[in-house]
Short mmCIF file of C-alpha atoms and ligand atoms in Angstrom, two decimals:
data_model
loop_
_atom_site.label_atom_id
_atom_site.label_comp_id
_atom_site.label_asym_id
_atom_site.label_seq_id
_atom_site.Cartn_x
_atom_site.Cartn_y
_atom_site.Cartn_z
CA MET A 1 -28.15 0.28 8.65
CA ASP A 2 -29.21 -2.18 11.57
CA VAL A 3 -31.80 -4.79 10.34
CA ALA A 4 -32.96 -8.05 11.95
CA ASN A 5 -30.74 -9.75 14.48
CA ALA A 6 -28.69 -13.01 14.14
CA LYS A 7 -29.46 -15.61 16.77
CA LEU A 8 -26.55 -17.49 18.52
CA ILE A 9 -26.92 -20.38 20.84
CA LEU A 10 -24.16 -20.83 23.07
CA GLU A 11 -24.34 -23.52 25.91
CA ASP A 12 -27.93 -22.81 27.25
CA GLN A 13 -28.12 -19.27 26.35
CA GLU A 14 -29.59 -17.87 23.16
CA ILE A 15 -28.29 -14.72 22.09
CA ASP A 16 -29.41 -11.90 19.40
CA LEU A 17 -26.85 -10.22 17.86
CA PRO A 18 -27.31 -7.48 15.66
CA ILE A 19 -26.79 -7.72 11.75
CA VAL A 20 -25.18 -4.68 9.98
CA ILE A 21 -25.55 -4.15 6.16
CA GLY A 22 -23.31 -1.88 4.28
CA SER A 23 -24.10 0.42 1.32
CA GLU A 24 -22.98 -2.41 -1.19
CA GLY A 25 -25.00 -5.12 0.66
CA GLU A 26 -21.98 -6.57 2.86
CA LYS A 27 -23.34 -8.21 5.87
CA ALA A 28 -21.87 -8.57 9.26
CA VAL A 29 -22.71 -9.76 12.81
CA ASP A 30 -21.93 -7.04 15.15
CA ILE A 31 -20.41 -9.24 18.19
CA SER A 32 -19.06 -6.10 20.24
CA LYS A 33 -21.38 -6.98 23.21
CA LEU A 34 -20.69 -10.81 23.03
CA ARG A 35 -18.28 -10.83 25.66
CA ALA A 36 -20.19 -8.57 28.06
CA GLN A 37 -23.37 -10.96 27.30
CA THR A 38 -21.53 -14.40 27.43
CA GLY A 39 -18.00 -14.26 28.57
CA HIS A 40 -16.92 -15.58 24.91
CA ILE A 41 -14.86 -13.99 22.48
CA THR A 42 -14.56 -14.76 18.88
CA LEU A 43 -11.24 -16.02 17.42
CA ASP A 44 -10.21 -15.19 13.97
CA SER A 45 -6.48 -15.43 13.84
CA GLY A 46 -4.94 -13.23 10.93
CA TYR A 47 -8.32 -11.16 11.14
CA GLY A 48 -9.44 -13.18 7.96
CA ASN A 49 -13.19 -12.81 8.71
CA THR A 50 -13.18 -9.84 11.14
CA GLY A 51 -14.45 -6.33 10.07
CA SER A 52 -12.39 -3.91 12.35
CA CYS A 53 -14.21 -0.77 11.46
CA SER A 54 -16.99 0.62 9.25
CA SER A 55 -15.37 2.79 6.46
CA GLY A 56 -16.79 4.73 3.65
CA ILE A 57 -13.65 5.22 1.61
CA THR A 58 -12.99 2.14 -0.31
CA PHE A 59 -15.20 -0.73 -1.59
CA ILE A 60 -13.48 -4.04 -2.66
CA ASP A 61 -15.34 -6.98 -4.13
CA GLY A 62 -12.79 -9.61 -4.04
CA GLU A 63 -14.97 -12.27 -5.90
CA LYS A 64 -15.79 -9.99 -8.61
CA GLY A 65 -12.39 -8.37 -8.87
CA ILE A 66 -13.83 -4.53 -8.41
CA LEU A 67 -12.04 -1.76 -6.53
CA ARG A 68 -13.48 1.67 -6.07
CA TYR A 69 -12.48 4.86 -4.31
CA ARG A 70 -15.54 6.75 -2.82
CA GLY A 71 -17.84 5.06 -5.17
CA TYR A 72 -15.47 5.48 -8.36
CA PRO A 73 -14.43 2.61 -10.23
CA ILE A 74 -10.53 2.45 -10.18
CA GLU A 75 -10.33 2.07 -13.89
CA GLU A 76 -11.98 5.49 -14.42
CA LEU A 77 -9.90 7.13 -11.82
CA ALA A 78 -6.79 5.47 -13.38
CA GLU A 79 -7.94 6.71 -16.77
CA SER A 80 -8.77 10.26 -16.22
CA CYS A 81 -7.23 11.70 -12.92
CA LYS A 82 -4.21 13.19 -11.47
CA PHE A 83 -2.64 11.57 -8.27
CA LEU A 84 -3.19 14.64 -5.97
CA ASP A 85 -6.98 14.72 -7.02
CA VAL A 86 -7.37 11.15 -6.01
CA ALA A 87 -5.61 11.81 -2.57
CA HIS A 88 -8.33 14.63 -2.23
CA LEU A 89 -11.09 12.14 -2.88
CA LEU A 90 -9.67 9.62 -0.54
CA ILE A 91 -8.91 12.21 2.39
CA TYR A 92 -12.01 14.51 1.82
CA GLY A 93 -14.63 12.72 -0.11
CA GLN A 94 -14.73 14.43 -3.47
CA LEU A 95 -12.56 15.14 -6.33
CA PRO A 96 -11.64 18.88 -5.91
CA LYS A 97 -12.55 21.29 -8.51
CA GLY A 98 -12.24 25.18 -9.01
CA ALA A 99 -10.69 27.15 -6.24
CA GLU A 100 -10.57 24.09 -3.71
CA LYS A 101 -8.34 22.39 -6.05
CA ASP A 102 -6.01 25.26 -6.68
CA ALA A 103 -5.76 25.68 -2.75
CA TRP A 104 -5.21 21.86 -2.37
CA VAL A 105 -2.74 21.57 -5.38
CA ASP A 106 -0.77 24.90 -4.63
CA GLY A 107 -0.36 24.11 -0.73
CA ILE A 108 1.18 21.09 -1.83
CA THR A 109 3.55 22.67 -4.25
CA ARG A 110 4.73 25.37 -1.68
CA ARG A 111 5.59 22.79 1.07
CA THR A 112 7.67 20.43 -0.42
CA LEU A 113 10.90 21.48 0.88
CA ILE A 114 12.17 19.83 4.17
CA HIS A 115 13.81 21.71 6.80
CA GLU A 116 17.38 22.27 6.31
CA GLU A 117 18.27 20.55 9.64
CA MET A 118 16.41 17.54 8.71
CA LYS A 119 18.78 17.15 5.75
CA LYS A 120 21.53 16.37 8.15
CA PHE A 121 19.80 13.32 9.44
CA PHE A 122 20.43 11.69 6.02
CA GLU A 123 24.17 11.83 6.64
CA GLY A 124 24.27 9.68 9.76
CA TYR A 125 22.75 6.63 7.88
CA PRO A 126 25.10 4.03 6.54
CA PRO A 127 25.48 4.34 2.43
CA HIS A 128 23.42 1.15 1.75
CA ALA A 129 20.58 2.08 4.33
CA HIS A 130 17.34 0.60 2.93
CA PRO A 131 15.07 3.49 1.95
CA MET A 132 12.24 2.17 3.65
CA ALA A 133 14.02 2.44 6.64
CA ILE A 134 14.90 5.72 6.18
CA LEU A 135 11.19 6.90 4.93
CA ALA A 136 10.06 5.56 8.45
CA SER A 137 12.44 7.47 10.30
CA MET A 138 11.90 10.47 8.48
CA PHE A 139 8.12 10.43 8.75
CA THR A 140 8.69 10.12 12.60
CA SER A 141 11.19 13.08 12.58
CA LEU A 142 8.65 15.05 10.97
CA SER A 143 6.88 15.23 14.25
CA THR A 144 9.78 16.73 15.66
CA PHE A 145 9.63 19.85 13.41
CA TYR A 146 5.76 19.97 13.50
CA PRO A 147 5.01 18.86 17.04
CA ASP A 148 1.78 20.60 17.79
CA GLY A 149 -0.74 18.45 15.77
CA ASP A 150 -3.39 21.11 16.17
CA ASP A 151 -3.97 21.72 12.66
CA THR A 152 -4.68 18.35 11.07
CA ASP A 153 -5.20 19.63 7.50
CA LEU A 154 -1.94 21.42 7.49
CA ASP A 155 0.17 18.30 8.73
CA ILE A 156 -1.76 16.34 5.99
CA VAL A 157 -0.42 18.91 3.31
CA ARG A 158 2.91 18.87 4.87
CA LEU A 159 3.28 15.14 4.70
CA ILE A 160 2.11 14.85 1.32
CA ALA A 161 4.24 17.62 -0.04
CA LYS A 162 7.26 16.06 1.70
CA ALA A 163 7.20 12.46 1.24
CA PRO A 164 8.46 12.27 -2.33
CA THR A 165 11.38 15.12 -1.43
CA ILE A 166 12.27 12.64 1.60
CA ALA A 167 12.09 9.54 -0.63
CA ALA A 168 14.13 11.15 -3.50
CA PHE A 169 16.60 12.18 -0.99
CA SER A 170 16.91 8.74 0.59
CA TYR A 171 17.58 7.39 -3.21
CA LYS A 172 20.32 10.10 -3.83
CA LYS A 173 21.91 9.13 -0.38
CA SER A 174 22.12 5.44 -1.56
CA VAL A 175 23.84 6.16 -4.74
CA GLY A 176 25.91 9.01 -3.15
CA GLN A 177 24.85 11.96 -5.47
CA PRO A 178 24.14 15.37 -4.19
CA PHE A 179 20.31 15.92 -3.31
CA VAL A 180 18.02 17.76 -5.82
CA TYR A 181 15.71 20.38 -4.48
CA PRO A 182 12.03 20.32 -5.32
CA ARG A 183 10.72 22.72 -8.06
CA ASN A 184 7.41 24.44 -8.00
CA ASP A 185 7.06 24.54 -11.52
CA LEU A 186 6.89 20.57 -11.98
CA GLY A 187 3.59 18.50 -11.08
CA TYR A 188 3.83 16.18 -8.08
CA ALA A 189 5.12 13.15 -10.10
CA ALA A 190 7.31 15.00 -12.36
CA ASN A 191 8.97 16.75 -9.33
CA PHE A 192 9.65 13.31 -7.74
CA LEU A 193 11.34 11.92 -10.88
CA ASN A 194 13.27 15.14 -11.28
CA MET A 195 14.59 15.02 -7.74
CA THR A 196 15.33 11.21 -8.10
CA PHE A 197 17.01 11.25 -11.56
CA ARG A 198 18.49 14.96 -12.12
CA LYS A 199 22.67 14.82 -11.76
CA PRO A 200 24.39 17.89 -11.66
CA THR A 201 26.35 17.04 -14.59
CA GLU A 202 23.71 16.31 -16.96
CA ASP A 203 20.53 18.06 -18.29
CA TYR A 204 17.29 15.92 -17.30
CA VAL A 205 13.89 16.39 -18.79
CA VAL A 206 11.26 14.05 -17.26
CA PRO A 207 9.89 11.87 -20.05
CA GLU A 208 6.01 12.14 -20.48
CA SER A 209 5.46 8.29 -20.66
CA VAL A 210 7.61 7.81 -17.21
CA ARG A 211 5.55 10.82 -15.60
CA SER A 212 2.25 9.48 -16.60
CA ALA A 213 3.18 6.02 -15.53
CA LEU A 214 4.16 7.17 -12.06
CA ASN A 215 0.96 9.10 -11.94
CA LEU A 216 -0.91 5.55 -12.69
CA LEU A 217 1.21 3.68 -10.36
CA LEU A 218 0.53 6.07 -7.52
CA ILE A 219 -3.15 6.13 -8.09
CA LEU A 220 -3.49 2.39 -8.34
CA HIS A 221 -1.71 2.14 -4.94
CA ALA A 222 -3.62 4.86 -3.13
CA ASP A 223 -5.89 2.82 -0.85
CA HIS A 224 -6.83 -0.81 -0.38
CA GLU A 225 -9.26 -0.57 2.64
CA GLN A 226 -8.24 -2.48 5.81
CA ASN A 227 -4.96 -4.23 4.50
CA CYS A 228 -2.04 -4.69 6.82
CA SER A 229 -0.65 -1.53 6.90
CA THR A 230 -3.87 0.52 6.99
CA SER A 231 -4.78 -1.44 9.84
CA THR A 232 -1.44 -0.72 11.53
CA VAL A 233 -2.03 3.10 10.84
CA ARG A 234 -5.36 2.88 12.47
CA MET A 235 -4.29 0.62 15.43
CA VAL A 236 -1.52 3.33 16.07
CA GLY A 237 -3.52 6.21 15.40
CA SER A 238 -6.16 4.78 17.87
CA SER A 239 -3.87 5.63 20.62
CA GLN A 240 -3.92 9.36 19.29
CA ALA A 241 -0.47 9.17 18.33
CA ASN A 242 0.12 11.74 15.86
CA LEU A 243 -0.49 11.54 12.06
CA PHE A 244 3.31 11.70 11.26
CA ALA A 245 4.21 8.72 13.85
CA SER A 246 1.17 6.70 12.58
CA MET A 247 2.10 6.90 8.96
CA ALA A 248 5.59 6.01 10.11
CA ALA A 249 4.09 2.81 11.43
CA GLY A 250 2.27 2.28 8.08
CA VAL A 251 5.67 2.53 6.11
CA SER A 252 7.19 -0.16 8.56
CA ALA A 253 4.01 -2.57 8.25
CA LEU A 254 4.11 -2.02 4.15
CA TRP A 255 8.03 -3.10 4.08
CA GLY A 256 7.51 -6.78 4.75
CA PRO A 257 7.56 -9.19 1.56
CA LEU A 258 4.07 -10.34 2.10
CA HIS A 259 2.79 -6.79 1.78
CA GLY A 260 4.36 -4.15 0.06
CA GLY A 261 7.85 -5.57 -0.23
CA ALA A 262 6.50 -7.97 -2.59
CA ASN A 263 7.30 -5.98 -5.43
CA GLN A 264 10.87 -6.00 -4.75
CA LYS A 265 10.71 -9.87 -4.47
CA VAL A 266 8.67 -10.15 -7.68
CA ILE A 267 11.86 -8.78 -9.57
CA GLU A 268 14.37 -10.80 -7.48
CA MET A 269 12.12 -13.90 -8.30
CA LEU A 270 12.20 -13.00 -12.18
CA GLN A 271 16.00 -12.35 -11.99
CA ARG A 272 16.45 -15.58 -10.44
CA ILE A 273 14.37 -17.43 -12.88
CA GLU A 274 16.50 -15.61 -15.73
CA ALA A 275 19.89 -16.47 -14.14
CA ASP A 276 18.91 -19.97 -13.83
CA GLY A 277 18.11 -20.29 -17.72
CA GLY A 278 14.57 -18.92 -17.81
CA ASP A 279 12.91 -22.12 -16.90
CA TYR A 280 9.64 -20.86 -15.32
CA LYS A 281 8.00 -24.21 -15.25
CA LYS A 282 10.51 -25.42 -12.59
CA TYR A 283 9.46 -22.36 -10.45
CA THR A 284 5.87 -23.05 -10.66
CA GLU A 285 6.36 -26.57 -9.73
CA MET A 286 8.48 -25.33 -6.64
CA ALA A 287 5.80 -22.92 -5.56
CA LYS A 288 3.40 -25.88 -5.51
CA ASP A 289 5.64 -28.31 -3.76
CA ARG A 290 4.63 -28.38 -0.03
CA ASN A 291 8.34 -29.24 0.87
CA SER A 292 9.39 -26.19 -0.72
CA ASP A 293 9.01 -22.78 1.10
CA PHE A 294 9.20 -21.01 -2.28
CA ARG A 295 6.15 -18.85 -3.51
CA LEU A 296 5.54 -17.44 -6.58
CA MET A 297 5.76 -13.61 -5.50
CA GLY A 298 3.12 -11.28 -6.89
CA PHE A 299 0.44 -14.17 -6.88
CA GLY A 300 -2.35 -14.51 -4.37
CA HIS A 301 -4.15 -11.98 -2.28
CA ARG A 302 -5.99 -12.42 0.98
CA VAL A 303 -9.16 -10.52 -0.48
CA TYR A 304 -9.00 -10.99 -4.38
CA LYS A 305 -10.15 -14.56 -5.58
CA ASN A 306 -10.28 -13.35 -9.01
CA PHE A 307 -7.90 -11.07 -10.93
CA ASP A 308 -6.76 -8.03 -9.09
CA PRO A 309 -8.03 -5.15 -11.13
CA ARG A 310 -4.99 -3.18 -10.52
CA ALA A 311 -2.93 -5.77 -12.08
CA ARG A 312 -5.06 -5.87 -15.12
CA ILE A 313 -4.29 -2.24 -15.72
CA LEU A 314 -0.48 -2.31 -14.99
CA LYS A 315 -0.18 -5.33 -17.38
CA LYS A 316 -1.42 -3.29 -20.20
CA ALA A 317 0.40 -0.19 -19.10
CA ALA A 318 3.71 -2.13 -18.67
CA ASP A 319 3.32 -3.03 -22.46
CA HIS A 320 2.60 0.39 -23.33
CA VAL A 321 5.42 2.24 -21.39
CA LEU A 322 8.15 -0.53 -22.51
CA ARG A 323 7.33 0.06 -25.81
CA ASP A 324 7.20 3.83 -25.55
CA LEU A 325 10.60 3.72 -23.88
CA GLY A 326 12.24 1.12 -26.22
CA VAL A 327 12.89 -1.11 -23.39
CA ASP A 328 13.12 -4.74 -24.12
CA ASP A 329 13.01 -6.52 -20.64
CA PRO A 330 13.41 -10.13 -20.78
CA LEU A 331 11.82 -10.21 -17.31
CA LEU A 332 8.35 -9.11 -18.98
CA ASP A 333 8.45 -12.15 -21.07
CA ILE A 334 9.15 -14.40 -17.94
CA ALA A 335 6.46 -12.88 -16.01
CA LYS A 336 3.78 -13.31 -18.97
CA ASN A 337 4.82 -16.90 -19.27
CA LEU A 338 4.62 -17.47 -15.58
CA GLU A 339 1.15 -15.69 -15.39
CA GLU A 340 -0.05 -18.05 -18.46
CA ILE A 341 1.31 -21.27 -16.75
CA ALA A 342 -0.06 -20.46 -13.52
CA LEU A 343 -3.57 -19.37 -14.36
CA ALA A 344 -3.97 -22.89 -16.39
CA ASP A 345 -2.78 -24.93 -13.45
CA GLU A 346 -5.04 -26.84 -11.25
CA TYR A 347 -3.16 -25.63 -7.90
CA PHE A 348 -3.62 -22.13 -8.66
CA VAL A 349 -6.86 -22.21 -9.93
CA GLU A 350 -8.08 -24.22 -7.15
CA ARG A 351 -6.67 -21.91 -4.52
CA LYS A 352 -7.88 -18.82 -6.88
CA LEU A 353 -4.25 -17.37 -6.96
CA TYR A 354 -4.12 -14.42 -9.45
CA PRO A 355 -1.55 -11.87 -9.99
CA ASN A 356 -1.77 -9.21 -7.83
CA VAL A 357 -0.80 -5.36 -7.96
CA ASP A 358 2.74 -6.23 -7.54
CA PHE A 359 3.24 -8.66 -10.04
CA TYR A 360 3.42 -5.84 -12.86
CA SER A 361 4.44 -2.77 -10.83
CA GLY A 362 7.87 -3.94 -10.53
CA ILE A 363 8.49 -4.38 -14.36
CA LEU A 364 7.04 -0.91 -14.90
CA TYR A 365 9.29 0.74 -12.22
CA ARG A 366 12.38 -0.86 -13.67
CA ALA A 367 11.51 0.22 -17.10
CA MET A 368 11.39 3.84 -15.46
CA GLY A 369 14.68 3.43 -14.04
CA ILE A 370 13.63 3.15 -10.44
CA PRO A 371 16.00 0.80 -8.73
CA THR A 372 14.68 -2.24 -7.26
CA GLU A 373 15.28 -1.08 -3.25
CA MET A 374 13.19 1.89 -4.03
CA PHE A 375 9.81 -0.10 -5.28
CA THR A 376 8.37 -0.30 -1.65
CA VAL A 377 8.91 3.43 -1.33
CA MET A 378 7.20 3.97 -4.35
CA PHE A 379 4.12 1.94 -3.06
CA ALA A 380 4.27 3.95 0.17
CA LEU A 381 4.18 7.11 -1.64
CA GLY A 382 0.96 6.09 -3.36
CA ARG A 383 -0.58 4.48 -0.40
CA LEU A 384 0.11 7.59 1.84
CA PRO A 385 -3.38 9.38 0.88
CA GLY A 386 -5.35 6.22 1.67
CA TRP A 387 -3.44 5.72 5.17
CA ILE A 388 -4.31 9.53 5.99
CA ALA A 389 -7.91 9.11 4.76
CA GLN A 390 -8.19 5.90 6.97
CA TRP A 391 -6.50 7.66 9.94
CA LYS A 392 -8.70 10.61 9.69
CA GLU A 393 -12.14 8.62 9.23
CA MET A 394 -10.95 6.93 12.51
CA ARG A 395 -10.15 10.11 14.42
CA ASP A 396 -13.04 11.83 13.33
CA ASP A 397 -15.42 9.02 14.43
CA PRO A 398 -17.17 10.44 17.59
CA LYS A 399 -17.52 6.43 18.87
CA GLY A 400 -13.93 5.85 17.84
CA ARG A 401 -11.93 4.26 20.91
CA ILE A 402 -8.52 2.58 21.31
CA TYR A 403 -8.05 -0.55 19.06
CA ARG A 404 -7.58 -3.53 21.54
CA PRO A 405 -7.96 -6.82 20.29
CA ARG A 406 -8.39 -9.73 22.93
CA GLN A 407 -6.72 -13.26 22.79
CA VAL A 408 -7.11 -16.81 23.97
CA TYR A 409 -4.42 -17.53 26.49
CA VAL A 410 -2.74 -21.01 25.81
CA GLY A 411 0.34 -20.47 27.74
CA ALA A 412 1.30 -21.89 31.35
CA THR A 413 -1.15 -21.98 34.17
CA GLU A 414 -0.28 -20.24 37.25
CA ARG A 415 3.01 -21.54 38.60
CA HIS A 416 5.63 -20.32 41.16
CA ILE A 417 9.30 -19.99 41.60
CA GLY A 418 11.16 -22.59 43.85
N1 ACO B 1 2.48 -19.19 -4.50
C1 ACO B 1 2.09 -20.41 -4.07
N2 ACO B 1 1.20 -20.78 -3.33
C2 ACO B 1 0.56 -19.78 -2.67
C3 ACO B 1 0.95 -18.47 -2.83
C4 ACO B 1 1.68 -18.13 -3.80
N3 ACO B 1 2.12 -16.98 -3.95
N4 ACO B 1 -0.31 -17.78 -2.14
C5 ACO B 1 -0.96 -18.72 -1.63
N5 ACO B 1 -0.40 -20.08 -1.68
C6 ACO B 1 -1.33 -21.17 -1.30
C7 ACO B 1 -0.95 -21.29 0.08
O1 ACO B 1 0.30 -22.19 0.25
C8 ACO B 1 -2.01 -22.10 0.74
O2 ACO B 1 -2.11 -23.02 0.06
P1 ACO B 1 -2.78 -24.57 1.05
O3 ACO B 1 -4.19 -24.36 1.19
O4 ACO B 1 -2.53 -25.99 0.04
O5 ACO B 1 -1.82 -24.69 2.38
C9 ACO B 1 -3.21 -21.24 -0.24
O6 ACO B 1 -2.68 -20.93 -1.45
C10 ACO B 1 -3.73 -20.19 0.63
O7 ACO B 1 -2.71 -19.30 1.21
P2 ACO B 1 -2.50 -18.26 2.49
O8 ACO B 1 -0.86 -18.34 2.74
O9 ACO B 1 -3.57 -19.21 3.54
O10 ACO B 1 -3.21 -17.06 2.10
P3 ACO B 1 -3.04 -15.76 2.73
O11 ACO B 1 -4.49 -15.15 2.31
O12 ACO B 1 -2.81 -16.10 4.21
O13 ACO B 1 -2.00 -15.01 1.98
C11 ACO B 1 -0.63 -13.77 0.62
C12 ACO B 1 -2.13 -14.14 1.04
C13 ACO B 1 0.22 -13.20 1.79
C14 ACO B 1 -0.72 -12.53 -0.40
C15 ACO B 1 -0.19 -14.83 -0.16
O14 ACO B 1 -0.98 -15.25 -1.43
C16 ACO B 1 1.27 -14.80 -0.68
O15 ACO B 1 2.19 -15.08 0.16
N6 ACO B 1 1.58 -14.29 -1.77
C17 ACO B 1 3.09 -13.93 -2.27
C18 ACO B 1 3.49 -12.59 -1.60
C19 ACO B 1 2.83 -11.51 -2.40
O16 ACO B 1 2.87 -11.39 -3.56
N7 ACO B 1 2.30 -10.52 -1.51
C20 ACO B 1 1.41 -9.18 -2.00
C21 ACO B 1 0.02 -9.20 -1.65
S1 ACO B 1 -0.54 -7.73 -2.39
C22 ACO B 1 0.00 -6.70 -1.45
O17 ACO B 1 0.16 -6.64 -0.17
C23 ACO B 1 -0.11 -5.36 -1.95
#
């Protein structure tokens, strides 16, 4: 919806800039013609105040702590949905029902096997290869098996179906155990858990509390509008790179400790505090000290300046799942104490630093038996439908064009050799 224009006075020119208002009242000044009109660009390093697209997928109000997928509050989806339903909602705009739902779930269930040739790739990696590196390579490798790219919906189904198999195989590789093949009689989360935890020597039945915790975690991670990895996916996809290559780029962007890699870093931080005698106050002081580069991992968010609603849900779930599984994890107590102290501390209050989704997800994954190095892979499995939805929205946009930001050059002016 376009309404009245903004006026910009620049040097001796007065320029009208269109105002765009989103469906939740978010306002933007459209500067897309500014350079053509005035020779100026806008500068916003880190894109903190830049809208890179219009999107109908996910709404966040960071001030109020609101997160909705396609209009549905995250709390409702987390309470009553299966991950594959939420994936369909994100990608196609509605929760699937009846025959549509059957076709969606069945299509994914029947495509979980990876090509036997692809299995050989795993042999080439060193035993302790990080599973995120394997995941990114394997996503790209899928495009060698499905190179045509002429049936996007089928490629989407393939990718969602095969991602847990690849993730579980990368775990099995890291512990030197034989791969466990997918099973069509299990649901999405249970199938992943079975491929991950079953050993040839023992019986394994997926515990219901672990299955439902995984379903919840995947839903909470499923989309988060234009974050670092999603913007990367859109950026790469904007060149018309194929779906698999674009998703591999998302995996790489997610890996970093300031993004999805934070869940691994949270556990490492809590372990460090525990090994150091559990003195969490010392670590909040360190996080505040400008001379130290230590940060409270799992705290702070570019968008949320209030409690991350996902962290709220996960804190409750962590209590419940740990009790159910009979796990007594001292790291949970340290995490709660850290949170309590930080929420009352002026430094964190002033900067609006609250726990983010990664603060409690690591504790849950630990209780479920997922090794620390796999945490970010779990995040990637959850985020996959969001990446796909955003990629598809961009590709389906008739006005879409290649992403190409500008810069302000501050290097040497022209000079010559000799
Ligand atoms: N611990 C201590 N201080 C912090 C923290 C933290 N975790 N996060 C931000 N601050 C401080 C900064 O030092 C800065 O202080 P200053 O104004 O005195 O210089 C202020 O708060 C603002 O921080 P920025 O880094 O400018 O905020 P930005 O929006 O760029 O960064 C980020 C957001 C990367 C999430 C940051 O808060 C952080 O590093 N958190 C820890 C890592 C983390 O948990 N990442 C996961 C994010 S959620 C996700 O990706 C799924």
